[in-house]
Structures are given as C-alpha cells and as structure tokens.
Amino acid sequence: MRYHPLPGTALPVVVTATFVIVIWIGWGSWRYPVALWAPGALSRYHADIVSCMQCHEPFHGPSQTRCMTCHSGPYFEKRSTSATAKLHRDMVVQQTACSACHTEHRGALAQITDPARVNPHGEFIFLATRANSCSACHEFAARVAEPPRLKTNSLVDALRAAGGSAHVPGKMALCLTCHAKGT
C-alpha cells in the first residue's frame, strides 16, 4: 500500500493547533480550574469547600486522608450509631476509600451516600418550596440514626396550607401523583 505524503503546511498547522490547545488548557486551569475540571456541582453537605485541594490530591483524585481531616473518628463517634461508627472504623482500618460508598459532584440536591441517594420527597419538593436544603423544613438530631423532626415555620405552614390533607407527613413522597413534573 502506498501512502501520499502530507503537504508541507501540515506540520506547522498541527504544531500551532497543539500549542494553542495547550495554552488554552493551561490558562483555563489557572484562571477557571473548577469550571474546566470539575465534573459537577458539590452537594449541599460540602458546599462550604472552597478549594478542590481540600479533598483531592493532584493527579490522584479524592483522598481518604483529606476526608479524615473533617470527618475524624470523634466526629463519627459523636454523630453515628455504634454500628455506623464501627462500620466506618472498619473501613478506615481496611483502608477502603471513602468514595467507595460516598459520591460527590452530582449537584446541590444529591445525597452523597449510596444507600441514601433518593430524596424521600423526590427532587420536586425543593422546586415546590424553593428550599435549598433539607434543614429548611427539618431539624436533625446530633445522631444520624435519629429521624429528623419537622419544623414549625412559615415554609412548612405554607406548604401544609397549600395542600391541605395531602401535605402531611407520610404523603409528601407522593408529590408527582398530584403535581405534573416541574410545575
């Protein structure tokens, strides 16, 4: 098989295009690192993180060591049931990455623990109430195992008034049976 030679202008064009792309990626990485490299928005749980390097090690991704900076052993002892604390202790001893069960960069309303990925109300509740977190309507106990309590505030009162008997605990997960998606 015989190949045709490339025209003499091909090499300068390829070199120039490569140079422009490298400069563009370098400038974008320096000027807008999150916009260029982040796979998605952080969850509401980590919204206060200001630098990728708080969680990620360069060229290695999320780091268990960096997770443990905020989520230490005493943190789990105080907030978790004994079974949950033991599970996390075992995972640390086995050197299991936190990202094996916890995921990030799926948006502000996403759950970050695999078993708890589903919002019990559906994402519609945030659109309907214009709330930006679960704590706008719920009060959470210090221990993760204790169920949240519904607050008495203007947001909850308005939601109950708007839906009558349909907007009561136990029925909120069924929003889309009455409401069209996104309205």
Coordinates of C-alpha atoms in Angstrom, one line a residue:
M1 CA 0.0 0.0 0.0
R2 CA 1.3 3.4 -0.9
Y3 CA 0.7 6.5 1.2
H4 CA 0.6 10.0 -0.2
P5 CA 3.0 12.4 1.5
L6 CA 1.5 15.1 3.7
P7 CA 1.6 18.7 2.3
G8 CA 4.4 20.9 3.7
T9 CA 1.9 23.0 5.6
A10 CA 0.5 20.1 7.7
L11 CA 3.3 20.1 10.3
P12 CA 3.1 23.8 11.1
V13 CA -0.7 23.6 11.4
V14 CA -0.5 20.6 13.8
V15 CA 2.2 22.3 15.9
T16 CA 0.3 25.6 16.0
A17 CA -3.0 23.9 16.9
T18 CA -1.3 21.8 19.6
F19 CA 0.3 24.9 21.0
V20 CA -3.0 26.8 21.1
I21 CA -4.8 23.9 22.8
V22 CA -2.0 23.5 25.4
I23 CA -2.1 27.3 26.1
W24 CA -5.9 27.3 26.3
I25 CA -6.0 24.4 28.8
G26 CA -3.2 25.9 30.9
W27 CA -4.8 29.3 31.0
G28 CA -8.2 27.8 31.8
S29 CA -6.7 25.6 34.5
W30 CA -5.1 28.6 36.2
R31 CA -7.9 31.1 35.7
Y32 CA -11.0 28.9 36.0
P33 CA -10.0 25.5 37.4
V34 CA -13.4 24.5 38.7
A35 CA -15.3 25.3 35.5
L36 CA -12.7 23.5 33.4
W37 CA -12.1 20.4 35.5
A38 CA -15.0 19.9 38.0
P39 CA -17.3 17.0 36.9
G40 CA -20.3 18.7 38.6
A41 CA -21.5 20.9 41.4
L42 CA -20.9 19.9 45.0
S43 CA -23.6 18.7 47.3
R44 CA -25.1 20.9 49.9
Y45 CA -23.1 18.9 52.5
H46 CA -19.8 20.1 51.1
A47 CA -20.9 23.5 49.7
D48 CA -18.6 25.3 52.1
I49 CA -15.5 23.7 50.5
V50 CA -13.6 26.5 48.6
S51 CA -10.7 24.5 47.0
C52 CA -10.5 21.2 45.1
M53 CA -7.3 20.5 47.1
Q54 CA -9.3 20.2 50.3
C55 CA -10.5 16.8 49.1
H56 CA -8.4 15.9 46.1
E57 CA -4.7 15.2 45.8
P58 CA -3.2 16.3 42.4
F59 CA -3.3 13.5 39.8
H60 CA -4.8 11.1 42.4
G61 CA -8.4 12.3 43.0
P62 CA -10.2 12.2 46.3
S63 CA -8.0 11.3 49.3
Q64 CA -9.2 9.4 52.3
T65 CA -6.6 11.3 54.4
R66 CA -8.2 14.6 53.4
C67 CA -11.7 13.3 54.1
M68 CA -10.5 12.4 57.6
T69 CA -9.3 16.0 58.2
C70 CA -13.0 17.0 58.5
H71 CA -14.6 13.6 59.2
S72 CA -12.4 12.3 62.1
G73 CA -13.0 9.4 64.4
P74 CA -14.5 11.6 67.1
Y75 CA -16.9 13.1 64.5
F76 CA -18.3 9.6 63.7
E77 CA -18.4 8.6 67.4
K78 CA -20.5 11.7 68.2
R79 CA -22.9 11.6 65.3
S80 CA -23.4 7.9 64.5
T81 CA -24.9 4.9 66.0
S82 CA -22.5 2.3 67.3
A83 CA -23.0 0.1 64.2
T84 CA -22.3 3.0 61.8
A85 CA -19.3 4.2 63.8
K86 CA -17.9 0.6 63.8
L87 CA -18.5 0.3 60.0
H88 CA -16.5 3.5 59.4
R89 CA -13.8 2.4 61.8
D90 CA -13.5 -0.9 60.0
M91 CA -13.4 0.9 56.6
V92 CA -10.5 3.1 57.8
V93 CA -8.6 0.0 59.2
Q94 CA -9.1 -1.8 55.8
Q95 CA -8.0 1.4 54.0
T96 CA -11.2 1.5 52.0
A97 CA -11.6 4.7 50.1
C98 CA -14.4 6.9 51.4
S99 CA -15.5 7.2 47.7
A100 CA -16.4 3.5 47.7
C101 CA -19.7 4.5 49.4
H102 CA -19.8 8.3 49.1
T103 CA -20.1 10.2 45.9
E104 CA -19.8 13.9 45.2
H105 CA -20.2 16.3 42.2
R106 CA -23.8 15.3 41.5
G107 CA -25.3 18.7 42.4
A108 CA -26.6 20.5 45.5
L109 CA -29.7 18.4 46.0
A110 CA -28.0 15.0 45.6
Q111 CA -27.4 12.6 48.5
I112 CA -23.8 11.5 48.8
T113 CA -24.2 8.1 50.5
D114 CA -25.1 5.3 48.1
P115 CA -27.9 3.8 50.1
A116 CA -29.4 7.3 50.7
R117 CA -29.3 8.6 47.1
V118 CA -33.0 9.0 46.9
N119 CA -34.6 12.0 48.5
P120 CA -37.7 10.6 50.3
H121 CA -39.8 13.5 48.9
G122 CA -38.3 13.5 45.4
E123 CA -36.4 16.4 44.0
F124 CA -39.8 18.1 43.3
I125 CA -40.1 19.3 46.9
F126 CA -37.1 21.6 46.5
L127 CA -38.6 23.2 43.4
A128 CA -42.1 23.5 45.0
T129 CA -40.8 25.1 48.2
R130 CA -37.8 26.9 46.8
A131 CA -35.9 25.4 49.8
N132 CA -32.2 24.9 49.3
S133 CA -31.6 22.2 51.9
C134 CA -33.5 19.6 53.9
S135 CA -32.8 21.7 57.1
A136 CA -35.2 24.4 55.8
C137 CA -38.1 22.2 56.9
H138 CA -36.4 19.6 59.1
E139 CA -34.4 19.7 62.3
F140 CA -31.8 17.0 62.6
A141 CA -30.6 15.4 65.8
A142 CA -26.9 15.1 66.6
R143 CA -27.0 11.4 65.9
V144 CA -27.6 10.3 62.3
A145 CA -29.7 7.3 63.4
E146 CA -32.4 9.6 64.9
P147 CA -35.1 10.6 62.4
P148 CA -35.5 14.3 61.6
R149 CA -38.3 16.4 63.1
L150 CA -40.5 18.6 61.0
K151 CA -40.0 22.3 62.0
T152 CA -42.8 24.7 62.5
N153 CA -42.0 27.6 60.4
S154 CA -43.5 29.7 57.6
L155 CA -42.3 27.4 54.8
V156 CA -43.8 24.3 56.4
D157 CA -47.0 26.2 57.3
A158 CA -47.4 27.5 53.7
L159 CA -46.8 24.0 52.3
R160 CA -49.4 22.5 54.5
A161 CA -52.0 25.2 53.8
A162 CA -51.5 24.8 50.1
G163 CA -52.1 21.1 50.0
G164 CA -54.5 20.5 52.9
S165 CA -54.6 16.9 53.9
A166 CA -52.2 15.8 51.1
H167 CA -49.3 17.8 52.5
V168 CA -48.8 15.9 55.8
P169 CA -46.0 13.6 56.9
G170 CA -46.2 10.3 55.2
K171 CA -47.7 11.7 52.0
M172 CA -45.0 14.1 50.8
A173 CA -43.2 11.5 48.8
L174 CA -46.1 11.2 46.5
C175 CA -45.9 14.7 45.1
L176 CA -46.0 13.7 41.5
T177 CA -49.2 11.8 41.8
C178 CA -51.0 15.2 42.0
H179 CA -48.4 17.6 40.5
A180 CA -47.1 17.5 37.0
K181 CA -43.3 17.2 36.9
G182 CA -41.6 20.6 37.1
T183 CA -44.8 22.7 37.7

